Short mmCIF file of N, CA and C and ligand atoms in Angstrom, two decimals:
data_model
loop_
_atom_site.label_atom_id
_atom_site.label_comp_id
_atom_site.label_asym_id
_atom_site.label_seq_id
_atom_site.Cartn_x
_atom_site.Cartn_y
_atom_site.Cartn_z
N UNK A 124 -74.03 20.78 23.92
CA UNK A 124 -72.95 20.81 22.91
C UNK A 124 -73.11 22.04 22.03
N UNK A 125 -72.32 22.89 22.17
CA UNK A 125 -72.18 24.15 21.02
C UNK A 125 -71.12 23.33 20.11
N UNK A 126 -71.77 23.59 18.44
CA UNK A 126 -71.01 23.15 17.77
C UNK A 126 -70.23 24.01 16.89
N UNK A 127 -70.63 25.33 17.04
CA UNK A 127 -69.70 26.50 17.07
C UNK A 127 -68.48 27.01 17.87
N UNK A 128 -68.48 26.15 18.69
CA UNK A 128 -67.78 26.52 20.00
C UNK A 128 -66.41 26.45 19.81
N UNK A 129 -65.43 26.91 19.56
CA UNK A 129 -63.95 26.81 18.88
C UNK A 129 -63.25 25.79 20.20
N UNK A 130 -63.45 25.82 21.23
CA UNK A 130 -62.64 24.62 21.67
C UNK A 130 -63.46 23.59 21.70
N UNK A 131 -64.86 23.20 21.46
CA UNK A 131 -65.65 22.10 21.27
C UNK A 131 -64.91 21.32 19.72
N UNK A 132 -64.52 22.31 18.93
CA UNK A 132 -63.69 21.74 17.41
C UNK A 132 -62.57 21.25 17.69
N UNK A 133 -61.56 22.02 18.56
CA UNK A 133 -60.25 21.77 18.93
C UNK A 133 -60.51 20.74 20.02
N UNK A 134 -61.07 19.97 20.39
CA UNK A 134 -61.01 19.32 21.00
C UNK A 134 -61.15 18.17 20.38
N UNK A 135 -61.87 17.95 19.30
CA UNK A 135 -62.57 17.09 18.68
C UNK A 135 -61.84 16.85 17.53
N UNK A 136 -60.75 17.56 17.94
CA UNK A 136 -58.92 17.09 16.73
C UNK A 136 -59.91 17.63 15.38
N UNK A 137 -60.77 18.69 14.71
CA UNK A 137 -61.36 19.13 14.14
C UNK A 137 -60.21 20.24 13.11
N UNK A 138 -59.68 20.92 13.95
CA UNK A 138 -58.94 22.21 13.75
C UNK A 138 -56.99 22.61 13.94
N UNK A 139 -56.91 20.72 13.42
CA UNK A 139 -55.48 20.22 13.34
C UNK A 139 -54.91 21.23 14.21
N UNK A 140 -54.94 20.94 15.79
CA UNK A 140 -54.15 21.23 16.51
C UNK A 140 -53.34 19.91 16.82
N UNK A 141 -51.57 20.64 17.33
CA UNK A 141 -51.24 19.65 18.26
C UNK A 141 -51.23 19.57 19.54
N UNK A 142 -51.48 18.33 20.27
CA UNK A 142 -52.54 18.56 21.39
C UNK A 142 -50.77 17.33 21.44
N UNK A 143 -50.55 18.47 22.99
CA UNK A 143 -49.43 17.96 24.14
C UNK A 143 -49.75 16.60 25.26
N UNK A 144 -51.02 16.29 25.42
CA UNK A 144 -52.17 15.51 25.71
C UNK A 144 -53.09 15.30 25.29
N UNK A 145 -53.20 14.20 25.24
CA UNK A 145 -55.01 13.86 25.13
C UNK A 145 -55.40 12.52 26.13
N UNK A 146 -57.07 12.98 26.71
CA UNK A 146 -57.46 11.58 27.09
C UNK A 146 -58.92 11.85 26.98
N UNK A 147 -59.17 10.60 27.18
CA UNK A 147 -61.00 10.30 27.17
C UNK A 147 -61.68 11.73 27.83
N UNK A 148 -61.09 12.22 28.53
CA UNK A 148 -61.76 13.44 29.27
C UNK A 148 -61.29 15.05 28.99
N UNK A 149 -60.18 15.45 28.00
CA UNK A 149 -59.31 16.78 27.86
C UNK A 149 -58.11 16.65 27.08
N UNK A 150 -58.12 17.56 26.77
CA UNK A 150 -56.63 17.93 25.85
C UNK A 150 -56.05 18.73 26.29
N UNK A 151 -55.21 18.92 25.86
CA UNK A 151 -54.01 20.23 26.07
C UNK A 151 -52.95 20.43 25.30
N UNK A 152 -53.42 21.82 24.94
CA UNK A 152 -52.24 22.31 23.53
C UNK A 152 -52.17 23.89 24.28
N UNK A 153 -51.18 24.60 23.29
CA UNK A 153 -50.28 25.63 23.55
C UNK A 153 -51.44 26.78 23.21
N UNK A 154 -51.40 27.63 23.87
CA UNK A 154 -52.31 28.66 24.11
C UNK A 154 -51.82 29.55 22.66
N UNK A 155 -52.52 30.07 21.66
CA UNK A 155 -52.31 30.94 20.58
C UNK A 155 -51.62 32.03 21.00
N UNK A 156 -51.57 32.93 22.10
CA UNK A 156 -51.13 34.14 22.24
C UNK A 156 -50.79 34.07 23.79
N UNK A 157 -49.76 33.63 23.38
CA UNK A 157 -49.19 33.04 24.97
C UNK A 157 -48.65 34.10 26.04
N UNK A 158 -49.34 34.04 27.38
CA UNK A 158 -48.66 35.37 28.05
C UNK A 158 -47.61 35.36 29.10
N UNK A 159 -47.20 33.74 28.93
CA UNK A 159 -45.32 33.76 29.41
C UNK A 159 -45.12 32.35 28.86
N UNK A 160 -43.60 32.10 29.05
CA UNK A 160 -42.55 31.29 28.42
C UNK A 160 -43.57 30.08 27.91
N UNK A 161 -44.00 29.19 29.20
CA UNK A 161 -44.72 28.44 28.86
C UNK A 161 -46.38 28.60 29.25
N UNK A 162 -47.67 28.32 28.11
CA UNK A 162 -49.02 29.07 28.43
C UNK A 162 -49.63 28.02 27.70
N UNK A 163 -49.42 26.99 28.56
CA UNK A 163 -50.76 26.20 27.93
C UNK A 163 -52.44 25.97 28.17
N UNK A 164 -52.89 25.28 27.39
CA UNK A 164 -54.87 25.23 28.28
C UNK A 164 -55.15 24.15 28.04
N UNK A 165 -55.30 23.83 29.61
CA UNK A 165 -56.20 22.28 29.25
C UNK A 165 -57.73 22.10 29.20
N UNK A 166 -58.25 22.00 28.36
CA UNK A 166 -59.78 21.82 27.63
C UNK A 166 -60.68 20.52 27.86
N UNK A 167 -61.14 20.50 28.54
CA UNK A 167 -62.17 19.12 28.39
C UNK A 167 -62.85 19.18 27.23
N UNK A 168 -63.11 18.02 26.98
CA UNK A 168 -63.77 17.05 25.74
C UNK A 168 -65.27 17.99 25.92
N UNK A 169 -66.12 17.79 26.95
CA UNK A 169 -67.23 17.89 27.18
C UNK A 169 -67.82 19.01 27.46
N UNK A 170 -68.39 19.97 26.64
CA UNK A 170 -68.86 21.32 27.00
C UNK A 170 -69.59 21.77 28.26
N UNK A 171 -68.80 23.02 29.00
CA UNK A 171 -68.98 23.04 30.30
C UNK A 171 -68.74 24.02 30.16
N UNK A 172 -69.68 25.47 30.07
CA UNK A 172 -69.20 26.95 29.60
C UNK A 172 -68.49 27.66 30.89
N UNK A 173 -68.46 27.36 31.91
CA UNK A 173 -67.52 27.71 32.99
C UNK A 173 -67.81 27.40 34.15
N UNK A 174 -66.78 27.42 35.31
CA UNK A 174 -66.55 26.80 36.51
C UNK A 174 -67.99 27.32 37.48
N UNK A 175 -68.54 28.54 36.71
CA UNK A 175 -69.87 28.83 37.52
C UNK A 175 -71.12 28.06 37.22
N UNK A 176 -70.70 27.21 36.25
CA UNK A 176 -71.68 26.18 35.90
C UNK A 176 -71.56 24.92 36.18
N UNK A 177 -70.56 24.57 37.00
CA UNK A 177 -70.13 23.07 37.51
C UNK A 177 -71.05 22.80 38.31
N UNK A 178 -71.18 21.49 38.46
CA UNK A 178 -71.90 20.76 39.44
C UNK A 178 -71.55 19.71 40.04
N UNK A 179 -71.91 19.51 41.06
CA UNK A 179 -70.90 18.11 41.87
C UNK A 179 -70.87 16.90 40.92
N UNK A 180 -71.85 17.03 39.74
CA UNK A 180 -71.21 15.90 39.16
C UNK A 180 -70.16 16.29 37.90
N UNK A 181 -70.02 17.19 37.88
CA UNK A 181 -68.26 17.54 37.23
C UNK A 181 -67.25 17.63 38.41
N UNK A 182 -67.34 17.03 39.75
CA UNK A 182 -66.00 16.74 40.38
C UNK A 182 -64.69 16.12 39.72
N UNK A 183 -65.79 14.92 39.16
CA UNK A 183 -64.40 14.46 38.51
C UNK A 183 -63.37 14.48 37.34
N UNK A 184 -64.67 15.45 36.13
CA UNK A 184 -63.83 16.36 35.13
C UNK A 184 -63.24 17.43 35.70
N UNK A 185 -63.23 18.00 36.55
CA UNK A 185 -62.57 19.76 37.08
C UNK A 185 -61.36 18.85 38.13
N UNK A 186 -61.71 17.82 38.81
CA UNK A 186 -60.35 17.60 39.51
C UNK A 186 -59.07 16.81 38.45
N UNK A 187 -59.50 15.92 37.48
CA UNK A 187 -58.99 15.39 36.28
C UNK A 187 -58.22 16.55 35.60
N UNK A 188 -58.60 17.43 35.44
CA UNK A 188 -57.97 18.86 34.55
C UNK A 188 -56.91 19.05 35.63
N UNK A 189 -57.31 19.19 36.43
CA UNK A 189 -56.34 19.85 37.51
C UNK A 189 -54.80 18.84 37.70
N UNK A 190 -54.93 17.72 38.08
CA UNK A 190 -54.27 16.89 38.28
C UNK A 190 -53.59 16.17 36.94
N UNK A 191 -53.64 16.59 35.51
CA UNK A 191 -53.18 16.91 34.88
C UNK A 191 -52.11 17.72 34.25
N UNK A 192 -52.69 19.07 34.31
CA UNK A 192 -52.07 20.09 34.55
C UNK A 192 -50.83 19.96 35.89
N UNK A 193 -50.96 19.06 36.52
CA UNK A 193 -50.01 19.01 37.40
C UNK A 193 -48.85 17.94 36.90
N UNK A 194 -49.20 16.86 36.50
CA UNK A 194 -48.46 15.96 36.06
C UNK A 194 -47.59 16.42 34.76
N UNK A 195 -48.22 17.74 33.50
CA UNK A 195 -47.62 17.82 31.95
C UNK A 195 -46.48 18.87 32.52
N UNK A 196 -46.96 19.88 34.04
CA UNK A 196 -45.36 20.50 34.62
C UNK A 196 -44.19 19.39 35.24
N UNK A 197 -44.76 18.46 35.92
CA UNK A 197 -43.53 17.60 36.32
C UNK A 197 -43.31 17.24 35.24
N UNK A 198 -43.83 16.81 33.73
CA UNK A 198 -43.10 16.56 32.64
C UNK A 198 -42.34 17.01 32.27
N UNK A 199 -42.25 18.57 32.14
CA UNK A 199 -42.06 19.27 31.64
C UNK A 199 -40.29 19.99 32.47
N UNK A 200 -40.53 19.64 33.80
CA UNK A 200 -39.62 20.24 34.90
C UNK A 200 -39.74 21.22 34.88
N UNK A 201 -41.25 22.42 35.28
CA UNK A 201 -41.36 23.08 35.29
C UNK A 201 -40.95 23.85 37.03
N UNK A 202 -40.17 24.44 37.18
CA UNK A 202 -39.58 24.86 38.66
C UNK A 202 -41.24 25.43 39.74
N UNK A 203 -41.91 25.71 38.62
CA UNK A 203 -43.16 26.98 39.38
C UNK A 203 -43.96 26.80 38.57
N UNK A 204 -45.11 27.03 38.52
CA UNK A 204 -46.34 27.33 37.72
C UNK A 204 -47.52 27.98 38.75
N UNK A 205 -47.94 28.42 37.28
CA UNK A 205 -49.40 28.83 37.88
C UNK A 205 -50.96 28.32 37.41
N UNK A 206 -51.95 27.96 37.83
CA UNK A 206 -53.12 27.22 36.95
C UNK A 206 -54.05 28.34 36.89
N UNK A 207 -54.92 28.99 36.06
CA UNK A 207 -55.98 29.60 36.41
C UNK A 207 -57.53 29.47 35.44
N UNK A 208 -58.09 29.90 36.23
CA UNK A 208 -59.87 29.68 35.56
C UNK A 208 -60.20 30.78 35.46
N UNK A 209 -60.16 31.60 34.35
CA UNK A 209 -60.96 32.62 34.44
C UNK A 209 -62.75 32.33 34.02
N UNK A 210 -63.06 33.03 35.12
CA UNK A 210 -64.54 32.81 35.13
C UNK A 210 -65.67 33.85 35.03
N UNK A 211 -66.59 34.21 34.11
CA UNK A 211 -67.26 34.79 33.76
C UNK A 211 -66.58 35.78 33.16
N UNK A 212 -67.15 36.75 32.00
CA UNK A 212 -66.79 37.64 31.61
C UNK A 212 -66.12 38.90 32.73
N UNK A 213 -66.50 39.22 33.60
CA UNK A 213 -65.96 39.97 34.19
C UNK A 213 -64.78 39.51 34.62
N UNK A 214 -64.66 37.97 34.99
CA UNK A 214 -63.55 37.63 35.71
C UNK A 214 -62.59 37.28 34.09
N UNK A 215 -63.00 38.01 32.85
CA UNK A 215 -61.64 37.83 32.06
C UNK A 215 -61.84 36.64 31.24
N UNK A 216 -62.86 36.21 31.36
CA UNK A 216 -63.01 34.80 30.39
C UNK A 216 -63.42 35.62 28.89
N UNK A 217 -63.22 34.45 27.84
CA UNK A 217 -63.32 34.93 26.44
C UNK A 217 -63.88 33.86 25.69
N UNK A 218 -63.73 32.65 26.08
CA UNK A 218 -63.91 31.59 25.59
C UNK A 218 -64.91 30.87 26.82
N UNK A 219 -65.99 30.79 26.50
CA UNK A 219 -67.14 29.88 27.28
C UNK A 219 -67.37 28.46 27.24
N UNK A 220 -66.02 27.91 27.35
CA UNK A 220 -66.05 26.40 27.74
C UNK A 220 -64.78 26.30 28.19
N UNK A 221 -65.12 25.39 29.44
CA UNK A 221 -63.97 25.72 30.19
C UNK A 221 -62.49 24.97 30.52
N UNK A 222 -61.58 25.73 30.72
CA UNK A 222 -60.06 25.51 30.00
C UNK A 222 -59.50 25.70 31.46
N UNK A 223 -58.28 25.41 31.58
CA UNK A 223 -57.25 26.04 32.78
C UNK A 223 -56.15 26.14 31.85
N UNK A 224 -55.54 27.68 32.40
CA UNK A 224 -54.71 27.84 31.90
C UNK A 224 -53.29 27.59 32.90
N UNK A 225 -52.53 26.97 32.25
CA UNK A 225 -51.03 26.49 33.16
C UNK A 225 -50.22 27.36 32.65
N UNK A 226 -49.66 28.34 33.44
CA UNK A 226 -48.62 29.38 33.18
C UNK A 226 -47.28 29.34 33.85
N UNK A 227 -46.37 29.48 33.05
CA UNK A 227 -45.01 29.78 33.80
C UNK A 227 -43.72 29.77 33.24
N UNK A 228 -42.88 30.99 33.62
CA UNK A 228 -41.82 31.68 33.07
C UNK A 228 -40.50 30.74 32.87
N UNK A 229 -41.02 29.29 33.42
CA UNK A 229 -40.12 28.61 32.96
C UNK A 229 -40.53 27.71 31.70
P1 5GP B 189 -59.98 32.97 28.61
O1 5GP B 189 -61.33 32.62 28.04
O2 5GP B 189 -59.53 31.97 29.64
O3 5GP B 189 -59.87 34.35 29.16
O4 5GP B 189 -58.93 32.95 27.44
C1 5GP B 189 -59.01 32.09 26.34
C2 5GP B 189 -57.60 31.80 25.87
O5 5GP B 189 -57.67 31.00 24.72
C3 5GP B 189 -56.77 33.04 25.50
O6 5GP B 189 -55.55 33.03 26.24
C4 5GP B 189 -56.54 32.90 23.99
O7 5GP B 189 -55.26 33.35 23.59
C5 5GP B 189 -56.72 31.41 23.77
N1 5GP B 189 -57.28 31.06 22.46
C6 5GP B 189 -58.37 31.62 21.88
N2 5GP B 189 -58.65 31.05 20.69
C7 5GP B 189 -57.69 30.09 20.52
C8 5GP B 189 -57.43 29.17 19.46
O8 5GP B 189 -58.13 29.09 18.45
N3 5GP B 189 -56.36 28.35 19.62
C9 5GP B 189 -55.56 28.40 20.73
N4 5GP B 189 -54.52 27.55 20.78
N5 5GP B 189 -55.77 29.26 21.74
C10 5GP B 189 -56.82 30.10 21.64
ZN1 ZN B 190 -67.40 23.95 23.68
#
């Protein structure tokens, strides 16, 4: 547990976000600096600094995110989307606990 960790706070309804979801396992609210129409991130509860640190026993938090993220676009009637993990600093990450971001121009 980093308790510095800015989505470890936002998760923890700490940092009065509004969160589009919530469950026992992740949230999901609107990305601060959004880089199309709709840019949200879904965040697990449970600190997990990135997908290079998963382990078969986060199958079922990393497939839970996923299948999420799938269900808040059919909410949403989103025509297309996109999900992504950026992973490790090189691969573009900024934030070391790990999020998917759901993108799309609709
Ligand atoms: P990544 O680590 O996946 O590259 O990017 C982190 C994402 O989190 C960025 O798109 C950034 O705009 C977003 N972000 C960073 N800090 C905050 C915050 O305090 N609140 C919200 N809603 N989004 C944030
Ligand atoms: Zn964290």
């Amino acid at each position: 547990m980093a308790e510095e960790c800015i989505f470890c706070k936002i998760s923890r309804g700490e940092m009065d976000t509004d969160f589009i979801h919530e469950d026992e396992q992740c949230v999901v609210f609107n990305d601060i600096n959004p880089k199309a129409k709709t840019h949200l991130l879904i965040v697990s509860k449970r600190h997990l600094p990135s997908l290079a640190d998963a382990k078969d026993s986060d199958a079922d938090l990393l497939s839970h995110m996923l299948l999420v993220a799938g269900k808040i676009a059919k909410d949403k009637e989103l025509k297309g989307y996109r999900v992504q993990i950026h992973t490790g600093k090189e691969g573009g990450q900024e934030i070391f606990h790990i999020h998917y971001h759901l993108m799309s121009p609709f």
